[in-house]
XYZ file of C-alpha atoms in Angstrom:
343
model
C 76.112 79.079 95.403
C 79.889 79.787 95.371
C 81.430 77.299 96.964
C 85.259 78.220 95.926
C 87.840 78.623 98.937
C 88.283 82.065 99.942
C 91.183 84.119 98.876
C 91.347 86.498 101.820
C 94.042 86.882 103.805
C 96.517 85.434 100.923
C 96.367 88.615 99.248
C 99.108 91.884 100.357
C 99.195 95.328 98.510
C 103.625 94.797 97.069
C 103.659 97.532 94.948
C 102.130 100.515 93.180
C 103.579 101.538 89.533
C 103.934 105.397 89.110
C 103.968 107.427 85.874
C 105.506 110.934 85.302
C 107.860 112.905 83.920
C 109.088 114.546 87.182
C 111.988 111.867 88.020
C 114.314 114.350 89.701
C 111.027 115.653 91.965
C 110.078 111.926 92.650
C 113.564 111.421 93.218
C 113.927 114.310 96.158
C 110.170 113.779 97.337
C 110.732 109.755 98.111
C 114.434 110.216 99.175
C 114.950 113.444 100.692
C 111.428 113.940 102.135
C 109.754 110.813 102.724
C 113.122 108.720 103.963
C 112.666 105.583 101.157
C 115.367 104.052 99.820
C 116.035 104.700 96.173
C 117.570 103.032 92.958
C 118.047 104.361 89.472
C 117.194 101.646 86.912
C 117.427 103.440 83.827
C 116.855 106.626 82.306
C 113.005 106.233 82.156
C 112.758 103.870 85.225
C 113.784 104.722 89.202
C 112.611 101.942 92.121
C 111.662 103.178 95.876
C 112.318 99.979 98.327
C 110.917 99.905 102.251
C 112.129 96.731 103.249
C 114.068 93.717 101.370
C 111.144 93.560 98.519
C 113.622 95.123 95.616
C 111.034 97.136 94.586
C 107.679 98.866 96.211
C 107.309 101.547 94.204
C 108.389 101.699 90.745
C 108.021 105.494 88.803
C 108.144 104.694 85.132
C 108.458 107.936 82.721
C 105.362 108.904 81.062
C 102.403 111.767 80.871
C 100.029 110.493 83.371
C 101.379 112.053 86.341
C 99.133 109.257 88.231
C 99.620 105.665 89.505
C 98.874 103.294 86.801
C 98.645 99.767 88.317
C 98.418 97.889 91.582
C 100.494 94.864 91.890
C 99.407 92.356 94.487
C 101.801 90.109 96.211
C 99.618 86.373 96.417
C 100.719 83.939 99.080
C 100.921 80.707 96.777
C 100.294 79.547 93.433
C 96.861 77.737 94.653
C 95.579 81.459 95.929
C 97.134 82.706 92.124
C 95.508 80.476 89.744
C 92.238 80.824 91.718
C 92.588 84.406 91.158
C 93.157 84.025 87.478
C 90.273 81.657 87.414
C 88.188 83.947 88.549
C 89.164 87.152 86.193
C 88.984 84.628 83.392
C 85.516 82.783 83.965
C 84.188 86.835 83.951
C 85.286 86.835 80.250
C 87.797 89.310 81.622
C 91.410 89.277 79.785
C 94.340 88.660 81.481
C 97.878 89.156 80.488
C 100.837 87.040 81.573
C 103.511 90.051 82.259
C 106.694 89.641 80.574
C 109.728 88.631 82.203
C 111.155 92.061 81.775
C 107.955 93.581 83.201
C 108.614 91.199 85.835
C 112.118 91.952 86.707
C 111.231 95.920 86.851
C 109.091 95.069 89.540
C 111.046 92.563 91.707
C 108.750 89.923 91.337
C 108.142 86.542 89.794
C 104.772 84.911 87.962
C 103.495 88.502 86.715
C 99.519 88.579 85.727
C 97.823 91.744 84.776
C 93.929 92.651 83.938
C 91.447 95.375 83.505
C 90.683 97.058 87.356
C 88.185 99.864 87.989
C 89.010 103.573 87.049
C 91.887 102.506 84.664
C 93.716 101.069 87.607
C 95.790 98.283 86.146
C 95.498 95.186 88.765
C 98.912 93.018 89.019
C 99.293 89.628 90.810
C 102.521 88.121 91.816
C 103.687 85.263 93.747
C 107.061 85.753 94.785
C 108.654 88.722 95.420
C 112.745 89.634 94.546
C 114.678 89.497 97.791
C 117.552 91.972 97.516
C 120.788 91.509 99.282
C 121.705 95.062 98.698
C 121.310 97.260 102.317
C 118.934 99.458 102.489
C 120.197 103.303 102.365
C 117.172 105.433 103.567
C 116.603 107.871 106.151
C 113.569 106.057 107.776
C 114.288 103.564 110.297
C 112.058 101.071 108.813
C 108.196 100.226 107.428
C 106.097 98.115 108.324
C 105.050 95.554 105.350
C 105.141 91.713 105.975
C 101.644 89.826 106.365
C 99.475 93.549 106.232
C 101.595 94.309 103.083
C 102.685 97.495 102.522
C 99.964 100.429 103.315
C 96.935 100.965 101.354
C 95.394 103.403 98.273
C 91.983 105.408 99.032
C 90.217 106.193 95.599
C 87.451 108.497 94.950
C 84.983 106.882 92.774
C 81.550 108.278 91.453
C 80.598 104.634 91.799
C 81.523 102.908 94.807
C 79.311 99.843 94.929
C 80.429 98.806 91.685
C 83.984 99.078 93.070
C 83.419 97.215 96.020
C 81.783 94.866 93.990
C 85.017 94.640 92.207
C 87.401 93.918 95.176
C 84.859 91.272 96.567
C 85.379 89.075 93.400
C 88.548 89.347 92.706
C 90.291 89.436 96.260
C 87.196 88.565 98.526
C 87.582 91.626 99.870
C 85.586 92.101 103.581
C 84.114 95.800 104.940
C 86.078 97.075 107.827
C 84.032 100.088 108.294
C 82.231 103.470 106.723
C 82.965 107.064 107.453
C 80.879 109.968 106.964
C 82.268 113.385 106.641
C 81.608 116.527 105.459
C 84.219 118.624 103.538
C 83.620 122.268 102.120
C 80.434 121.810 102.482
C 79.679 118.374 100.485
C 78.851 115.166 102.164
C 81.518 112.071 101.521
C 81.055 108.314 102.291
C 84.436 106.271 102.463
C 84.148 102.922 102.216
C 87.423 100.812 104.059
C 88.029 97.464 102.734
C 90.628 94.989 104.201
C 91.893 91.489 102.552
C 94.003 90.652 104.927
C 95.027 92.154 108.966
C 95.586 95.283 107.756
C 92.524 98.072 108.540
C 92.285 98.603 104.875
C 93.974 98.012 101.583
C 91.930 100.008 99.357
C 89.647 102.748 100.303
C 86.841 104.085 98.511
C 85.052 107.703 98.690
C 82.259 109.001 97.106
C 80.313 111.644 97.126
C 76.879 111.184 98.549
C 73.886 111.940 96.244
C 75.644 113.101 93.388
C 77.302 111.261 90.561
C 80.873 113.198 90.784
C 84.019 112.562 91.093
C 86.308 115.582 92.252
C 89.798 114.468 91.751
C 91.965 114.614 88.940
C 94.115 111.420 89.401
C 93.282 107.781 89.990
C 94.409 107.475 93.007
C 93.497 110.269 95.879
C 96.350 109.165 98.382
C 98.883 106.137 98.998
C 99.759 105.516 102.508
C 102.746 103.623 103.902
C 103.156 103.084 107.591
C 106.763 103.578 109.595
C 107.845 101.399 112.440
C 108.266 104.555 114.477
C 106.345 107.859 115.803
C 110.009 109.701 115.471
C 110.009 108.498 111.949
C 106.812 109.733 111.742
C 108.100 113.234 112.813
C 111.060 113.324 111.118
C 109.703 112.951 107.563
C 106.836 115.383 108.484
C 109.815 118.356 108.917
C 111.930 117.033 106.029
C 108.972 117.709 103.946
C 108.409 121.013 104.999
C 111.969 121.804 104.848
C 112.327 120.575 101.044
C 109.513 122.816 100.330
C 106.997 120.237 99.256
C 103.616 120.421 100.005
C 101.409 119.451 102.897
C 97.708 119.134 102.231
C 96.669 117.673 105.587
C 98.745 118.497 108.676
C 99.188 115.948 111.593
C 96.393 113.984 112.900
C 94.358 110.949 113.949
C 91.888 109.183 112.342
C 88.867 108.167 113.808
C 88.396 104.490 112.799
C 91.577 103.075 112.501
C 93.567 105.312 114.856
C 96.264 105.287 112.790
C 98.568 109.355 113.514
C 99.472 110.251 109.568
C 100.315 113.772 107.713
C 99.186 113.841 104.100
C 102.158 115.141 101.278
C 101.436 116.008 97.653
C 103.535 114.273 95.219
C 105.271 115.459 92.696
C 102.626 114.466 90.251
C 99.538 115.849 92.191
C 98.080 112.964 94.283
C 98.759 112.664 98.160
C 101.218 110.968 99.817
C 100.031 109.718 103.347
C 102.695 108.383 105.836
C 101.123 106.859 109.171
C 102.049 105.452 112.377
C 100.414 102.525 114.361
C 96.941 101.661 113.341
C 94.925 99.114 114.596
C 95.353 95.298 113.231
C 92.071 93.281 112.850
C 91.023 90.603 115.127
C 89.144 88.925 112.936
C 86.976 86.840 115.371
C 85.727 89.665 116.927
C 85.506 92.616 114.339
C 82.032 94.299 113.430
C 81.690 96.902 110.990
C 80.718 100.282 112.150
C 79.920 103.736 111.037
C 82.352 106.617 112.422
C 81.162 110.189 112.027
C 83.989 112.141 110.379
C 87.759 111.277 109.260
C 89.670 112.289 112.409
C 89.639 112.880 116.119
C 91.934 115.967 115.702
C 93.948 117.696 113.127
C 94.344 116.175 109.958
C 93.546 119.989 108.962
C 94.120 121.409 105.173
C 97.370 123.212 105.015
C 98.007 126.299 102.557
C 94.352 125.190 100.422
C 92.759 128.609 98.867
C 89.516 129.317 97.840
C 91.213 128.465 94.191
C 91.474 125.497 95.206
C 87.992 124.765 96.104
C 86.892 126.084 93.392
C 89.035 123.822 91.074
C 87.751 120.422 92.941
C 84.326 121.951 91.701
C 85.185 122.101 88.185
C 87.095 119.038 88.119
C 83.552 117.448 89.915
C 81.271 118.708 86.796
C 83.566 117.272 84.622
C 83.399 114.348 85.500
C 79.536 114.397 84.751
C 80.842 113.980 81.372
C 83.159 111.618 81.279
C 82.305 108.230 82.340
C 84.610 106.728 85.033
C 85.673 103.543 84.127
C 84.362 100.237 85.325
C 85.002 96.515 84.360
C 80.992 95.483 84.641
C 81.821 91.325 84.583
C 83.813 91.453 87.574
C 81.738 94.362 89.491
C 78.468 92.443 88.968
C 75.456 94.601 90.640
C 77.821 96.429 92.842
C 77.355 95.819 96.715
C 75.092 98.476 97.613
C 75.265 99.802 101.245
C 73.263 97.804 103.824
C 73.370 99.910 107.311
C 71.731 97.765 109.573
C 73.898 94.459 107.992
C 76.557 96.280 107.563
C 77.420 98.530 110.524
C 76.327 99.990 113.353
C 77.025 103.319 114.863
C 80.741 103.532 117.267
């Protein structure tokens, strides 16, 4: 019986790492489009900030055109060392970041080990401050104890991924959603470690070992402090003649109004407004039949396009996503009538 102190609720998405080779597009797309605040760091390195963290998103240059690694901000150095503990008991290496690496990010007591899909997890327990003022057209983000927004994954094994989060960051179930897309049926899987709805999400397609996205991650979202925000950065990027892939619209579990952008290196971009924060005395899993109330509807997609997630789908068949077995155990598999019930 594990009788080790919980982790959750000490544990905040800080920062997502980036790689590409599209700085001036990343440049325009978080700037110009999305309203962040920016900072050139070098030739190979620009920082986005959304609050007085000196770094949220850091786009290092590379091929990957994909987010790379995860960096979690830890409330204390008891909640850290558990962490580590834990990774390290698995048989699982971990890697003390450099203080270099460190500085690039903004943060202090860098660790980094092996996370599901070739997702690089980071843990940090004390973020940069910067006194420098923000310079952004947003009028804020919301961050603090939720942390900073979440990432949704696709994953052609899902319990093995939840099994993942639950060791590491004692990850709870908010909810499930079941929707259907183009005709195939998806299960996404919400998973909270702190207030916030969700800090990673995880869809999958139901009965059929596939994974139909390219990158790592399928979207990032990051929430602003206001619906004219909100607005505002939903006409800039049409204006700078970015894409949309899902127009304005609200979901049905967490009620959260978003638009989905496509970045500059493929994935989406989501920016939201005002989702619910969890009460966690009174919260219940449940089961919502599709992703939104309204809208939320594909914008410009082609038959092309379709066709592509297809082929992207059987390849995956043959190649093997990427797990880290010793800290995904069995997997959690889904449990309806523990779990959730219908809403």
């Amino acid at each position: 019986m594990n009788t080790a102190p919980s982790v959750f609720g000490s544990v905040h998405l800080g920062y997502v790492v980036v790689e590409s080779e599209r700085f001036a597009d990343w440049r325009r797309f978080g700037t110009d489009a999305i309203g962040m605040h920016h900072d050139d760091i070098s030739r190979d390195v620009m920082r986005f900030r959304l609050d007085d963290h000196e770094c949220r998103f850091l786009v290092r240059r590379g091929p990957a055109e994909d987010v790379v690694a995860i960096g979690w901000h830890i409330d204390d150095h008891a909640a850290f060392e558990q962490i580590e503990a834990r990774v390290r008991a698995h048989g699982v290496p971990a890697v003390r970041g450099s203080d270099e690496e460190a500085a690039l990010r903004g943060v202090e007591r860098l660790l980094r080990f092996p996370g599901p899909k070739g997702l690089v997890q980071e843990i940090y327990t004390t973020p940069v401050i910067s006194s420098e003022p923000l310079r952004m057209l947003a009028s804020g983000w919301v961050t603090g104890d939720s942390g900073m927004g979440h990432v949704a994954i696709t994953s052609a094994k899902p319990t093995l991924m939840r099994g993942y989060y639950n060791t590491v960051f004692d990850a709870r179930l908010t909810d499930y959603i079941d929707e259907t897309i183009s005709g195939v049926k998806l299960k996404i899987r919400f998973l909270r470690v702190n207030e916030r709805h969700h800090s990673i999400a995880i869809a999958a397609v139901r009965g059929l070992p596939i994974d139909p996205i390219r990158t790592r991650v399928q979207h990032l979202n990051i929430q602003v402090d206001t619906l004219d925000d909100l607005a505002r950065s939903y006409e800039r990027v049409h204006e700078l003649g970015f894409d949309m892939a899902l127009s304005v619209g609200q979901h049905t579990n967490d009620k959260e109004l978003s638009y989905y952008a496509r970045t500059p290196s493929g994935f989406e971009w989501e920016v939201g407004w005002n989702p619910v924060v969890i009460d966690e005395s009174t919260w219940e899993p449940s089961i919502h039949q599709g992703i939104s109330i309204w809208g939320h509807k594909p914008v410009g997609q082609t038959i092309v396009d379709k066709l592509d997630q297809f082929r992207l789908g059987a390849r995956s068949l043959v190649r093997p996503e990427r797990t880290v077995p010793a800290l995904s155990g069995a997997g959690i598999p889904d449990d309806r009538q523990r779990d959730a019930g219908p809403r």
